mmCIF file of C-alpha atoms in Angstrom:
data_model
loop_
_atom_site.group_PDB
_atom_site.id
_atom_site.type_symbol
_atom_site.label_atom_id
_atom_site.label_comp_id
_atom_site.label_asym_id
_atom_site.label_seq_id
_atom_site.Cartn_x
_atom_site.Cartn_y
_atom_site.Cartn_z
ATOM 1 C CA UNK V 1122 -1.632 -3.646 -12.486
ATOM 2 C CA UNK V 1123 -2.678 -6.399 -10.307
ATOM 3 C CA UNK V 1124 -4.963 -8.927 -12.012
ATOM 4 C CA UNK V 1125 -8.660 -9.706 -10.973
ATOM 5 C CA UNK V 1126 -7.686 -13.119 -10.399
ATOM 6 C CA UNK V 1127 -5.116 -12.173 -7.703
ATOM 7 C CA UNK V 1128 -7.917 -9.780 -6.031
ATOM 8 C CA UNK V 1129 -9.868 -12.980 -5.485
ATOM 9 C CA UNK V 1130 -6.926 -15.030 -4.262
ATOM 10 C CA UNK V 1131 -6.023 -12.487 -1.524
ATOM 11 C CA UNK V 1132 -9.856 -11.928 -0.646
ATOM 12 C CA UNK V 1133 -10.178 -15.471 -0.353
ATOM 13 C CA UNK V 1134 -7.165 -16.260 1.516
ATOM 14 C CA UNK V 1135 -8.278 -13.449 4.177
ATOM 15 C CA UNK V 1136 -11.663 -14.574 4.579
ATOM 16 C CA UNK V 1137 -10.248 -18.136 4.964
ATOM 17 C CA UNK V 1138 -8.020 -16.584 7.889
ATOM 18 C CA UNK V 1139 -10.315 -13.534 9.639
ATOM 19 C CA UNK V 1140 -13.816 -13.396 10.496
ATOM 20 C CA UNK V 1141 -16.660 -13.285 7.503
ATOM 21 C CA UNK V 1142 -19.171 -11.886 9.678
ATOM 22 C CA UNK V 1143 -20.972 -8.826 8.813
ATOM 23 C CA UNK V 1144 -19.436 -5.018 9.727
ATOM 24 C CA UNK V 1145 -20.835 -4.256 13.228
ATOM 25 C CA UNK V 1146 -22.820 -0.656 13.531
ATOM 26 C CA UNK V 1147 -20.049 1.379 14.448
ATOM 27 C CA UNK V 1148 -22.050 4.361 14.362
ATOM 28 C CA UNK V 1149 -24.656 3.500 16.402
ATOM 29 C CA UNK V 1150 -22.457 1.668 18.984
ATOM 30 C CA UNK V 1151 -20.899 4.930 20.071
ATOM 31 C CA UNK V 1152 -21.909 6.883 23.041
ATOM 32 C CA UNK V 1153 -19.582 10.229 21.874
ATOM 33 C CA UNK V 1154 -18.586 10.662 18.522
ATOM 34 C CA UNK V 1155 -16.339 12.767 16.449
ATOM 35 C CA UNK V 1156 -17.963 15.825 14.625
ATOM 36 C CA UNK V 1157 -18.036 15.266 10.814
ATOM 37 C CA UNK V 1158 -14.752 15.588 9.290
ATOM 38 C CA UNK V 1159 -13.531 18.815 7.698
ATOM 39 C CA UNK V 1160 -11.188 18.632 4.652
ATOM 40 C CA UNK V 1161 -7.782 20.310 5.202
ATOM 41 C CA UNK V 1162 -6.022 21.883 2.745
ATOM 42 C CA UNK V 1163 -4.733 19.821 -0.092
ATOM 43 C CA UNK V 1164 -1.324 18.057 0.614
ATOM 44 C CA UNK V 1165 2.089 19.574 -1.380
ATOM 45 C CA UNK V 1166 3.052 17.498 -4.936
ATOM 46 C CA UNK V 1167 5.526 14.723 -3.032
ATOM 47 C CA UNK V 1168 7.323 12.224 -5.004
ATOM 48 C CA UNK V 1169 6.517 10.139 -2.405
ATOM 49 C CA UNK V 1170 2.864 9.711 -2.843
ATOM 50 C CA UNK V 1171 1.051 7.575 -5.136
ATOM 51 C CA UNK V 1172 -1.583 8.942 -7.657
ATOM 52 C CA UNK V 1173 -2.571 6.225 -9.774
ATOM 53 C CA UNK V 1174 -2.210 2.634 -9.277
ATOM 54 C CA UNK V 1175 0.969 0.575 -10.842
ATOM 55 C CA UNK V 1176 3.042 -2.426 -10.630
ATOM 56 C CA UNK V 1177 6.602 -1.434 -9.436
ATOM 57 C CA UNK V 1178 10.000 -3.949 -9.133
ATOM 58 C CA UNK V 1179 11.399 -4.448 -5.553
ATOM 59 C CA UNK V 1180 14.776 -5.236 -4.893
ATOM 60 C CA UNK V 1181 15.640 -7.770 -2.024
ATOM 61 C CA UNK V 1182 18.899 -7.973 -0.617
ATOM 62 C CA UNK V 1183 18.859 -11.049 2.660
ATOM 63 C CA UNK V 1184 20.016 -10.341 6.106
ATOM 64 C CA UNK V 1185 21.416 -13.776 6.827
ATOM 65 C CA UNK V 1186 21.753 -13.010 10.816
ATOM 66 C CA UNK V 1187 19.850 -10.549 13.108
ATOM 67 C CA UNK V 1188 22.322 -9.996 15.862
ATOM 68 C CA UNK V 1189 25.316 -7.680 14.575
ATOM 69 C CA UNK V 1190 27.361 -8.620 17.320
ATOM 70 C CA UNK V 1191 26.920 -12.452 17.438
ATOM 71 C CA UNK V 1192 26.317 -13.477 13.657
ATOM 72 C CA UNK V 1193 25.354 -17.200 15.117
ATOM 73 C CA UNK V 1194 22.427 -16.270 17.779
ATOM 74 C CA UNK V 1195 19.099 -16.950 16.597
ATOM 75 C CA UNK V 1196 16.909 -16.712 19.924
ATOM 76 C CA UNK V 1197 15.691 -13.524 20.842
ATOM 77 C CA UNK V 1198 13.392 -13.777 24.031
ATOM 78 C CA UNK V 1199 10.686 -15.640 22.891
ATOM 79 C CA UNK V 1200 11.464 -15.022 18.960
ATOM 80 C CA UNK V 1201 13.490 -16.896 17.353
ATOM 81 C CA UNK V 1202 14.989 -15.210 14.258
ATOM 82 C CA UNK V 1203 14.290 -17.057 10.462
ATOM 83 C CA UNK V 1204 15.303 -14.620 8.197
ATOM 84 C CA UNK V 1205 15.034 -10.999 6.999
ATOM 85 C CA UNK V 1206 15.037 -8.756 3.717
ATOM 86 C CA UNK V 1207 16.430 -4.675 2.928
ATOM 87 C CA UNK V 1208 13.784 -3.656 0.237
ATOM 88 C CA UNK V 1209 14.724 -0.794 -2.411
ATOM 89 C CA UNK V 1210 12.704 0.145 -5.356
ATOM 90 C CA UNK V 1211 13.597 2.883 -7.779
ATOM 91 C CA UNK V 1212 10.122 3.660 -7.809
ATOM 92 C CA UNK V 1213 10.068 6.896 -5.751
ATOM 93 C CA UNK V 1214 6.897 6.489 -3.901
ATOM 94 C CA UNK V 1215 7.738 2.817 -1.756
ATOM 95 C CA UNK V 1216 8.876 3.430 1.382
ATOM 96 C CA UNK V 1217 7.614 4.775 4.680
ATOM 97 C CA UNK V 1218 5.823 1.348 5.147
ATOM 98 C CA UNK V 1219 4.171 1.812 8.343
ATOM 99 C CA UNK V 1220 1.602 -1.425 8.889
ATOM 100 C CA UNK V 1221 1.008 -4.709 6.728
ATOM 101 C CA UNK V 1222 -1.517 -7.664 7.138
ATOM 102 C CA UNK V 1223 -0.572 -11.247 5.424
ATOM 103 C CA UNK V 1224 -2.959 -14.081 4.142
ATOM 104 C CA UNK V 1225 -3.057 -17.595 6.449
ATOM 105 C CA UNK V 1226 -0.167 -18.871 4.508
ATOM 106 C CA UNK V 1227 1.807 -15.570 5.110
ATOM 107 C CA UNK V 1228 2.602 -15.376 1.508
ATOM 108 C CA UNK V 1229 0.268 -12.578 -0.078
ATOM 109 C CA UNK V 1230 0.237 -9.046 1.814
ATOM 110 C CA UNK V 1231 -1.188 -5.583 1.712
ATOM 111 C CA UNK V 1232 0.577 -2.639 3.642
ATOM 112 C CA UNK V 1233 0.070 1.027 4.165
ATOM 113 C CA UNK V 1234 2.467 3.703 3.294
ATOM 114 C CA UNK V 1235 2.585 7.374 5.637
ATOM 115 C CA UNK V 1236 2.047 8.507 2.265
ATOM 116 C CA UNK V 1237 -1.524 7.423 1.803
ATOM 117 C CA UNK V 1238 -0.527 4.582 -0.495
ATOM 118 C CA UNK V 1239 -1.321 0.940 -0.512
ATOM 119 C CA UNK V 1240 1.709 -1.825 -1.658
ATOM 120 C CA UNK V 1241 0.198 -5.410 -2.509
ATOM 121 C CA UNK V 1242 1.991 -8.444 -3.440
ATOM 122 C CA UNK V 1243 3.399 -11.786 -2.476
ATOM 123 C CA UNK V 1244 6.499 -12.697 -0.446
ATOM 124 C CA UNK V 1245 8.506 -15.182 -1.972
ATOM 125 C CA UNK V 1246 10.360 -18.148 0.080
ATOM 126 C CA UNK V 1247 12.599 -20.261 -0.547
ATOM 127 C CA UNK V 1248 12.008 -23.164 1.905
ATOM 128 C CA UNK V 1249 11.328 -21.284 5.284
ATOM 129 C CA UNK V 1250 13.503 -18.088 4.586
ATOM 130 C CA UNK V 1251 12.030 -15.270 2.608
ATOM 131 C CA UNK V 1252 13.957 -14.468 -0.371
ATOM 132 C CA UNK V 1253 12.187 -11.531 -2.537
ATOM 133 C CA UNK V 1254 9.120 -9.859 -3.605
ATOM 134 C CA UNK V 1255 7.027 -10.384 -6.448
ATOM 135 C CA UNK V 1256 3.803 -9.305 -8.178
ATOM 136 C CA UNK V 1257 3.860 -5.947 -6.324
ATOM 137 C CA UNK V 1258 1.336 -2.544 -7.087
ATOM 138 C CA UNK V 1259 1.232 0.567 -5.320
ATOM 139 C CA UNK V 1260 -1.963 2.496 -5.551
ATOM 140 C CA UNK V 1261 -3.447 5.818 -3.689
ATOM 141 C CA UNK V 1262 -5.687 4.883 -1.000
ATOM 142 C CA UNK V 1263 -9.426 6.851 -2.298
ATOM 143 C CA UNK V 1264 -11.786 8.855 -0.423
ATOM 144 C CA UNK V 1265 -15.736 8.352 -0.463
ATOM 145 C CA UNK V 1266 -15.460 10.420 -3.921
ATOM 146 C CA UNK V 1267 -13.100 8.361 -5.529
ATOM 147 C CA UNK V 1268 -9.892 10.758 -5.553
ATOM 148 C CA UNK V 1269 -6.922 10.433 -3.654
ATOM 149 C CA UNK V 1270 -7.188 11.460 0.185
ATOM 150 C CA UNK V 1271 -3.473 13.334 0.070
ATOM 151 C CA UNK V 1272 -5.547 15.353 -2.615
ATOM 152 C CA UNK V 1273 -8.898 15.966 -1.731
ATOM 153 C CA UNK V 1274 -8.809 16.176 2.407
ATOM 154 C CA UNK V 1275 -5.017 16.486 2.497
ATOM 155 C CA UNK V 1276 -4.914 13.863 4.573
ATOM 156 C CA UNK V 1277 -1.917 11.547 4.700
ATOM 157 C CA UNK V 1278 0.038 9.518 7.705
ATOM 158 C CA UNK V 1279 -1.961 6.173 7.044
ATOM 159 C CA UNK V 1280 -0.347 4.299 10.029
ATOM 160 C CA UNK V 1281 -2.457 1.267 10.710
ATOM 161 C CA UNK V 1282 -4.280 -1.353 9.481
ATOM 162 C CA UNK V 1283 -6.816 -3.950 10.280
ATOM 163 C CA UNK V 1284 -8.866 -6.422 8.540
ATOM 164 C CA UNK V 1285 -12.349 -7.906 9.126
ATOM 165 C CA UNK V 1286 -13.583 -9.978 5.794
ATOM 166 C CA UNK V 1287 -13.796 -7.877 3.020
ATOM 167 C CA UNK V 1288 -13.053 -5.210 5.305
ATOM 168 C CA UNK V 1289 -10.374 -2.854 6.027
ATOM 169 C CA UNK V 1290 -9.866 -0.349 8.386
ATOM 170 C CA UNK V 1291 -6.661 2.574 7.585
ATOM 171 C CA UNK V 1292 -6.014 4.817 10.800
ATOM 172 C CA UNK V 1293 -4.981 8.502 9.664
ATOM 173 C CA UNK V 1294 -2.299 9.767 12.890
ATOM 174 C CA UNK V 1295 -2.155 13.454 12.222
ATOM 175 C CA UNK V 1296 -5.933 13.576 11.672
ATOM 176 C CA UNK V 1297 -7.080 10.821 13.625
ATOM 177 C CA UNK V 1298 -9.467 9.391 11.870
ATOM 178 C CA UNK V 1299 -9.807 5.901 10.817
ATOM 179 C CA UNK V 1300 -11.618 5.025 6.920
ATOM 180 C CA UNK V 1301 -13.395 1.975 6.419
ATOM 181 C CA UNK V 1302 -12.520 0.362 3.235
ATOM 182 C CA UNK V 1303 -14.727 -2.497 1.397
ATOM 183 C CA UNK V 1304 -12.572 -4.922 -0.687
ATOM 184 C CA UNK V 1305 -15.318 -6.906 -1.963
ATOM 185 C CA UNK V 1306 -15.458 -3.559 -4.521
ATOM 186 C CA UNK V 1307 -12.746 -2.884 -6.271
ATOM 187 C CA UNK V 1308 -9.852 -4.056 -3.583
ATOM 188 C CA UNK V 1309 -7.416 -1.363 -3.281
ATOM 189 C CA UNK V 1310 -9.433 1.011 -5.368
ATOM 190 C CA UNK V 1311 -11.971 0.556 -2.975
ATOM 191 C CA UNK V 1312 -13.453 4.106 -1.512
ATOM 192 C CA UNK V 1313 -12.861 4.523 2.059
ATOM 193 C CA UNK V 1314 -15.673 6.486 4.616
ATOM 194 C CA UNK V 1315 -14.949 7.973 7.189
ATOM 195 C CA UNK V 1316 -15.732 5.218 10.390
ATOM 196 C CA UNK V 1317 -16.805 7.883 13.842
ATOM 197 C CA UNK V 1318 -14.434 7.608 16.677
ATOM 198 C CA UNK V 1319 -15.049 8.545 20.559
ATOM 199 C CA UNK V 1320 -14.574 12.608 20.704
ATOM 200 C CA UNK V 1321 -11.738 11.975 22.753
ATOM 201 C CA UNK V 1322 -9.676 10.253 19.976
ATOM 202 C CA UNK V 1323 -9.381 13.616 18.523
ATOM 203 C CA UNK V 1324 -7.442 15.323 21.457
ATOM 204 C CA UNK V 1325 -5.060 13.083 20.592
ATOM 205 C CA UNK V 1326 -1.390 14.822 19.495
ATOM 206 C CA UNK V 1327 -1.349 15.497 16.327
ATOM 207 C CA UNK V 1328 1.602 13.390 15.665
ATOM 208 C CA UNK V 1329 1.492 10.900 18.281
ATOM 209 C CA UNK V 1330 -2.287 9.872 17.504
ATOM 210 C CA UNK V 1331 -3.601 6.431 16.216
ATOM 211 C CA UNK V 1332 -0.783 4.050 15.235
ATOM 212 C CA UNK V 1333 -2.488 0.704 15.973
ATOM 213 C CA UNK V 1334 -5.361 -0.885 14.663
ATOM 214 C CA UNK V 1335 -6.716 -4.772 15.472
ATOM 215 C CA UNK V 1336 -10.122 -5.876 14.997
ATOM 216 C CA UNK V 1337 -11.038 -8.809 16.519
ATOM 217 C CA UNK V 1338 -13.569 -11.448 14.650
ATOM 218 C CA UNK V 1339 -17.033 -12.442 15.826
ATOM 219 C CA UNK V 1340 -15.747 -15.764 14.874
ATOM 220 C CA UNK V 1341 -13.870 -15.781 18.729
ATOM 221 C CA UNK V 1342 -16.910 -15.329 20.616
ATOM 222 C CA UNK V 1343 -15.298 -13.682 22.873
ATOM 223 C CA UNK V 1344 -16.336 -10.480 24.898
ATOM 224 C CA UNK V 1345 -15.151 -8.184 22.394
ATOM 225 C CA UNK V 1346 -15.600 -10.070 19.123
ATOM 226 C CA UNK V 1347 -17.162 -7.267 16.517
ATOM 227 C CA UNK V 1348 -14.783 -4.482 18.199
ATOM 228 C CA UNK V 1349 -12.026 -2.455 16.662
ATOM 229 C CA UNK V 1350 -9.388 -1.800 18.864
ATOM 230 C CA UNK V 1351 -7.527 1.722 18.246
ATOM 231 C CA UNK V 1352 -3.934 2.210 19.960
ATOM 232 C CA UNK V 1353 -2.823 5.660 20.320
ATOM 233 C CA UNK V 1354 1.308 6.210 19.990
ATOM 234 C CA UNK V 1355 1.368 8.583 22.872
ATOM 235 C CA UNK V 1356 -1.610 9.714 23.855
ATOM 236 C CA UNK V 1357 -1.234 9.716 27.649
ATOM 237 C CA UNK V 1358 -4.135 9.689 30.193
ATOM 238 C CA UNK V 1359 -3.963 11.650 33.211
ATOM 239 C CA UNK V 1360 -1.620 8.739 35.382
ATOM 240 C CA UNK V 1361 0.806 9.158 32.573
ATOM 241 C CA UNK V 1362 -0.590 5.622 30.022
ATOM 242 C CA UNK V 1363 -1.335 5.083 27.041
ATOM 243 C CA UNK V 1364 -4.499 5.358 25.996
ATOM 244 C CA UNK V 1365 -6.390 3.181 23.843
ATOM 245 C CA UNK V 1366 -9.903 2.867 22.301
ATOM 246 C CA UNK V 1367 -13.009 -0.108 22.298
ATOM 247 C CA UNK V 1368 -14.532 0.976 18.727
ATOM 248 C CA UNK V 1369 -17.991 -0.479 18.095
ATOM 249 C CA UNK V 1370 -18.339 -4.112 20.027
ATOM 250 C CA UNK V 1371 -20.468 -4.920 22.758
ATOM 251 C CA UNK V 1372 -18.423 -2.656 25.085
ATOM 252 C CA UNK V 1373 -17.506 0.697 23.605
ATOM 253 C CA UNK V 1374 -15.236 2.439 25.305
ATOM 254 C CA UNK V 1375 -11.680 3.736 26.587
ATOM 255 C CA UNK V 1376 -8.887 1.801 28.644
ATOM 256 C CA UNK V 1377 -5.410 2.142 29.165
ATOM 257 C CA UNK V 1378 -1.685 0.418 28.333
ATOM 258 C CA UNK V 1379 0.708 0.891 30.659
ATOM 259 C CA UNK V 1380 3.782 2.893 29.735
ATOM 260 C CA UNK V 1381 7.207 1.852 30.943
ATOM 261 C CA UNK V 1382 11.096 2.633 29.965
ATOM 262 C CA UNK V 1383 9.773 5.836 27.397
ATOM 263 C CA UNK V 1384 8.170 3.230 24.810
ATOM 264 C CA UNK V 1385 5.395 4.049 22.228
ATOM 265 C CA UNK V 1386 3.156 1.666 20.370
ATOM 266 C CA UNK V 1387 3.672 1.835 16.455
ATOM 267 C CA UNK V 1388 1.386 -1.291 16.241
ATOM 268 C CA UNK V 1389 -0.328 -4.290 17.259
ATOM 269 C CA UNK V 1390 -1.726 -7.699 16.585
ATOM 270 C CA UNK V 1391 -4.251 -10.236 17.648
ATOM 271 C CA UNK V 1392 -2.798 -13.888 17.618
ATOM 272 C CA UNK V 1393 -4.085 -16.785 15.510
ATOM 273 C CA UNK V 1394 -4.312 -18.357 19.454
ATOM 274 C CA UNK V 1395 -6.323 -15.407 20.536
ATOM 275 C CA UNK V 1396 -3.322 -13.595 22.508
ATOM 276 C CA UNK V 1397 -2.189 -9.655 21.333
ATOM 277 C CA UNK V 1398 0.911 -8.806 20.932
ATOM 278 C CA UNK V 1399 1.597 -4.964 20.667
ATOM 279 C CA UNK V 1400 4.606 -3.593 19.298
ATOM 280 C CA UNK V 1401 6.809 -0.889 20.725
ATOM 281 C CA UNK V 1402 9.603 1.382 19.814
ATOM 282 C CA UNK V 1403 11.904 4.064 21.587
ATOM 283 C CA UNK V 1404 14.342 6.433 20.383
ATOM 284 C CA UNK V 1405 16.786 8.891 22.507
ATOM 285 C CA UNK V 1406 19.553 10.789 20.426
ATOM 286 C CA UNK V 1407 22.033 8.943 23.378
ATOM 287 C CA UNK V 1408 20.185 5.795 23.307
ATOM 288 C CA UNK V 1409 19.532 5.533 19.873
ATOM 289 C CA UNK V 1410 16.476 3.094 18.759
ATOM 290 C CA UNK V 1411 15.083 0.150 20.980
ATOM 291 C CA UNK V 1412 12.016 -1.731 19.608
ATOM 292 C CA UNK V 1413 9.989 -4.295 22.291
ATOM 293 C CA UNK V 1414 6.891 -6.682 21.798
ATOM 294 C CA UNK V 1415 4.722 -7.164 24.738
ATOM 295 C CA UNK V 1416 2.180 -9.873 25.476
ATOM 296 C CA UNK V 1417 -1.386 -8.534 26.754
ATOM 297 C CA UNK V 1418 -4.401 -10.633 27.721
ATOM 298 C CA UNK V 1419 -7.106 -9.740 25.681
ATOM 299 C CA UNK V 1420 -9.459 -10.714 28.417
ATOM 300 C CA UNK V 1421 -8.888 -7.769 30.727
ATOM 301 C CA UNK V 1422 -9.231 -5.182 27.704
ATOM 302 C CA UNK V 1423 -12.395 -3.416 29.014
ATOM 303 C CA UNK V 1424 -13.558 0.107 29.301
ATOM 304 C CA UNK V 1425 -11.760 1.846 32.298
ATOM 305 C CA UNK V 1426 -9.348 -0.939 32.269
ATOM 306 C CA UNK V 1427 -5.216 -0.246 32.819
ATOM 307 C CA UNK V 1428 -4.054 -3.176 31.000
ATOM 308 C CA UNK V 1429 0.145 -4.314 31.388
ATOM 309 C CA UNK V 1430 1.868 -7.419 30.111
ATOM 310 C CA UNK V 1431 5.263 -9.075 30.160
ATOM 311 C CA UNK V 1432 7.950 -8.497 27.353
ATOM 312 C CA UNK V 1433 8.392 -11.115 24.909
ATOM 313 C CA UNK V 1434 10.993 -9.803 22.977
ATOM 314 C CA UNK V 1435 13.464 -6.839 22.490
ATOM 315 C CA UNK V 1436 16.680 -5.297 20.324
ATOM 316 C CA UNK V 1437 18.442 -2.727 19.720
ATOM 317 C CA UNK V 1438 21.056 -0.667 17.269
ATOM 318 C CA UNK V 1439 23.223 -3.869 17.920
ATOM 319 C CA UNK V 1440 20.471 -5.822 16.009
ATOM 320 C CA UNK V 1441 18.902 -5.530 12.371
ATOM 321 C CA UNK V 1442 16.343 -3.100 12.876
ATOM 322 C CA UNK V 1443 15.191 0.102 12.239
ATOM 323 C CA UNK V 1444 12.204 2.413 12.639
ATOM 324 C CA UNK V 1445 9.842 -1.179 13.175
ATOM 325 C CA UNK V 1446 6.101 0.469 12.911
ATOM 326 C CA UNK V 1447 4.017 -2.827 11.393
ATOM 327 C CA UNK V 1448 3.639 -6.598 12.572
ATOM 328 C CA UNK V 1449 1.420 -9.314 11.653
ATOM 329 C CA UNK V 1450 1.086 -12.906 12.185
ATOM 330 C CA UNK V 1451 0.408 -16.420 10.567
ATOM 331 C CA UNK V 1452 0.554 -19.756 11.056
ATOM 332 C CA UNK V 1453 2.655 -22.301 9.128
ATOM 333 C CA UNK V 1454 1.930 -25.438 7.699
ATOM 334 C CA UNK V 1455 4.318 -26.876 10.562
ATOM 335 C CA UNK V 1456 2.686 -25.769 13.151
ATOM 336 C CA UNK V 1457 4.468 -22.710 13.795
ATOM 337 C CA UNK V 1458 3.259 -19.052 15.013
ATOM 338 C CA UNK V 1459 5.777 -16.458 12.348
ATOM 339 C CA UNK V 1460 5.756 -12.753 13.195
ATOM 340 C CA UNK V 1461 6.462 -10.448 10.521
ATOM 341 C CA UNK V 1462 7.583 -6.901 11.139
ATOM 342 C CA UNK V 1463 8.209 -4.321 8.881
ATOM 343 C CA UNK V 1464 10.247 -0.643 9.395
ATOM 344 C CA UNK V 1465 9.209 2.798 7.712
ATOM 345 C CA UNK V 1466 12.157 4.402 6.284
ATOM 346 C CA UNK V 1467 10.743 7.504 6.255
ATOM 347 C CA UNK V 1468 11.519 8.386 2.731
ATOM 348 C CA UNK V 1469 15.314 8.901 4.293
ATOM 349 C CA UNK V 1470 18.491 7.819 2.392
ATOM 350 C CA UNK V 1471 20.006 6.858 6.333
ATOM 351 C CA UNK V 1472 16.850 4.587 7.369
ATOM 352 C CA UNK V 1473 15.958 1.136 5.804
ATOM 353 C CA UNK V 1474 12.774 -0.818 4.749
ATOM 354 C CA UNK V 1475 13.171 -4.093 6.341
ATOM 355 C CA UNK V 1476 10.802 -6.954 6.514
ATOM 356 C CA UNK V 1477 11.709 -9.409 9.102
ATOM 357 C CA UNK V 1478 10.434 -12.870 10.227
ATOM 358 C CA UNK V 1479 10.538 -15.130 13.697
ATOM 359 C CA UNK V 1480 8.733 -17.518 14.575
ATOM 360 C CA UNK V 1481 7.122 -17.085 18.164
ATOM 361 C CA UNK V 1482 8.974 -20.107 20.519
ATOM 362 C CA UNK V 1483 6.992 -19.488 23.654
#
């Protein structure tokens, strides 16, 4: 089990990085919330879910080059590749890692599982290149009564993640809900409440719901500091785009993404320089997988708004990827903007769990 001492390192390296200010009054910034939440019926026994917390061994095995056709390319758009890592664990429950947000120095990190778990730890370097994973616990993400959520509410599908301070905020797809944790008691054995939405965040699909979360500090002083941003996968409006929610803030609301070529969002996140990046995946069973990052001004998010932005970045099955659903962002004692992306395996012996790094070149 993780140590109190590392607790306080990865609190303090967040609130070094995010915003410290206090949790805005998301309740009483909303003009149409969700009904109270009803429990559903408790989830089936899964190996894949975690009921008590505990320190499990990753294996780490390096993917020296990310283009399988050209072993020597490194630039990708505006990414240019550093290195990458297959993780395996004979501990039954890691996998389906779905979002992840790193400390300033991009070392220490906490992800969700689709399972309802949280994974903690540290990613180890050698030099620029990532090389393994150490010190890392899995542990049941808890409801406001303590217990696990996949037991109590049945609720699983934890797809997102965002962090403000002490605070983070765990997006639930099939339900559509999003729980408020507060790290400052207990860290990951925290007790999450239930945060209220707009009413239209529950027409949502039920598996094409929230997949994106970014809160963006008070720190920026920008229009939207104090908001929580909540990406939908698919939820379309009525031209066909992806719709997209303004949670607490200033300016509560709902605006729009564009949609284009068949992409989804599986996640999103807000630059060190202010910019947001959101991250987008396909799949056709003749086109296989295609994964994109776009580039969106976070100036013209406002409610009503149809928002669009270039592509930065793209691959394919001809590159190292696989079902990408999480990406973060630091920056490096050089100077440089690194994007990290991670892929949910889905608990499937033909998918992978890869964590993969670039640094952002323009």
């Amino acid at each position: 089990m993780r140590s109190p001492p590392s607790r306080r390192r990865f609190l303090q390296g967040m609130a070094a990085g995010l915003s410290a200010a206090t949790l805005p009054r998301l309740a009483q910034a909303q003009s149409a919330t969700q009904p109270p939440a009803t429990p559903r019926p408790a989830a089936r026994p899964s190996p894949y879910r975690v009921n008590e917390p505990v320190s499990i061994d990753v294996n780490a095995r390096p993917l020296p080059s990310f283009d399988t056709r050209d072993r020597a390319r490194t630039r990708f758009g505006a990414l240019e590749y550093r290195s990458g890592l297959i993780l395996t664990s004979s501990f039954s429950g890691f996998g389906g890692l779905s979002a992840l947000r790193l400390d300033p120095k991009g070392e220490r990190f906490i992800a969700v599982s689709d399972q309802g778990s949280w994974f903690t730890g540290r990613i180890v370097y050698r030099g620029r290149e990532m090389v393994g994973l150490d010190d890392v616990e899995a542990a049941p993400l808890l409801g406001a009564d303590g217990r696990p959520i996949t037991v109590t509410r049945g609720w699983y599908d934890s797809e997102s993640l965002a962090l403000d301070g002490s605070f983070a905020y765990v997006g639930l797809e099939r339900v559509n809900q999003v729980l408020r944790f507060d790290f400052a008691k207990g860290f990951t054995r925290a007790r999450g409440e239930v945060v209220p939405l707009p009413a239209a965040a529950r027409k949502l699909p039920n598996n094409k719901g929230l997949e994106g979360l970014v809160f963006v500090p008070k720190a920026t002083g920008q229009l939207l500091a104090g908001t929580l941003i909540a990406f939908s996968e698919r939820g379309l409006d009525a031209n066909g785009n992806l719709i997209a929610f303004l949670v607490g803030g200033k300016t509560p609301g709902q605006f729009s993404i564009r949609r284009s070529e068949n992409f989804d969002i599986s996640d999103a996140v807000l630059l060190p320089s202010g910019g947001l990046l959101i991250l987008e995946r396909k799949f056709s069973w003749f086109g296989g997988v295609g994964i994109r990052i776009r580039r969106l001004a976070l100036s013209d998010i406002a409610p009503g708004a149809l928002v669009d932005g270039p592509a930065i970045f793209s691959a394919d099955l001809g590159n190292e990827i696989d079902n990408m659903e999480g990406i973060d962002a630091h920056v490096t004692e050089e100077g440089e903007t690194v994007l990290t992306m991670v892929s949910d395996d889905n608990f499937s012996l033909i998918q992978r769990n890869l964590l993969l790094q670039f640094t952002l070149v323009d």
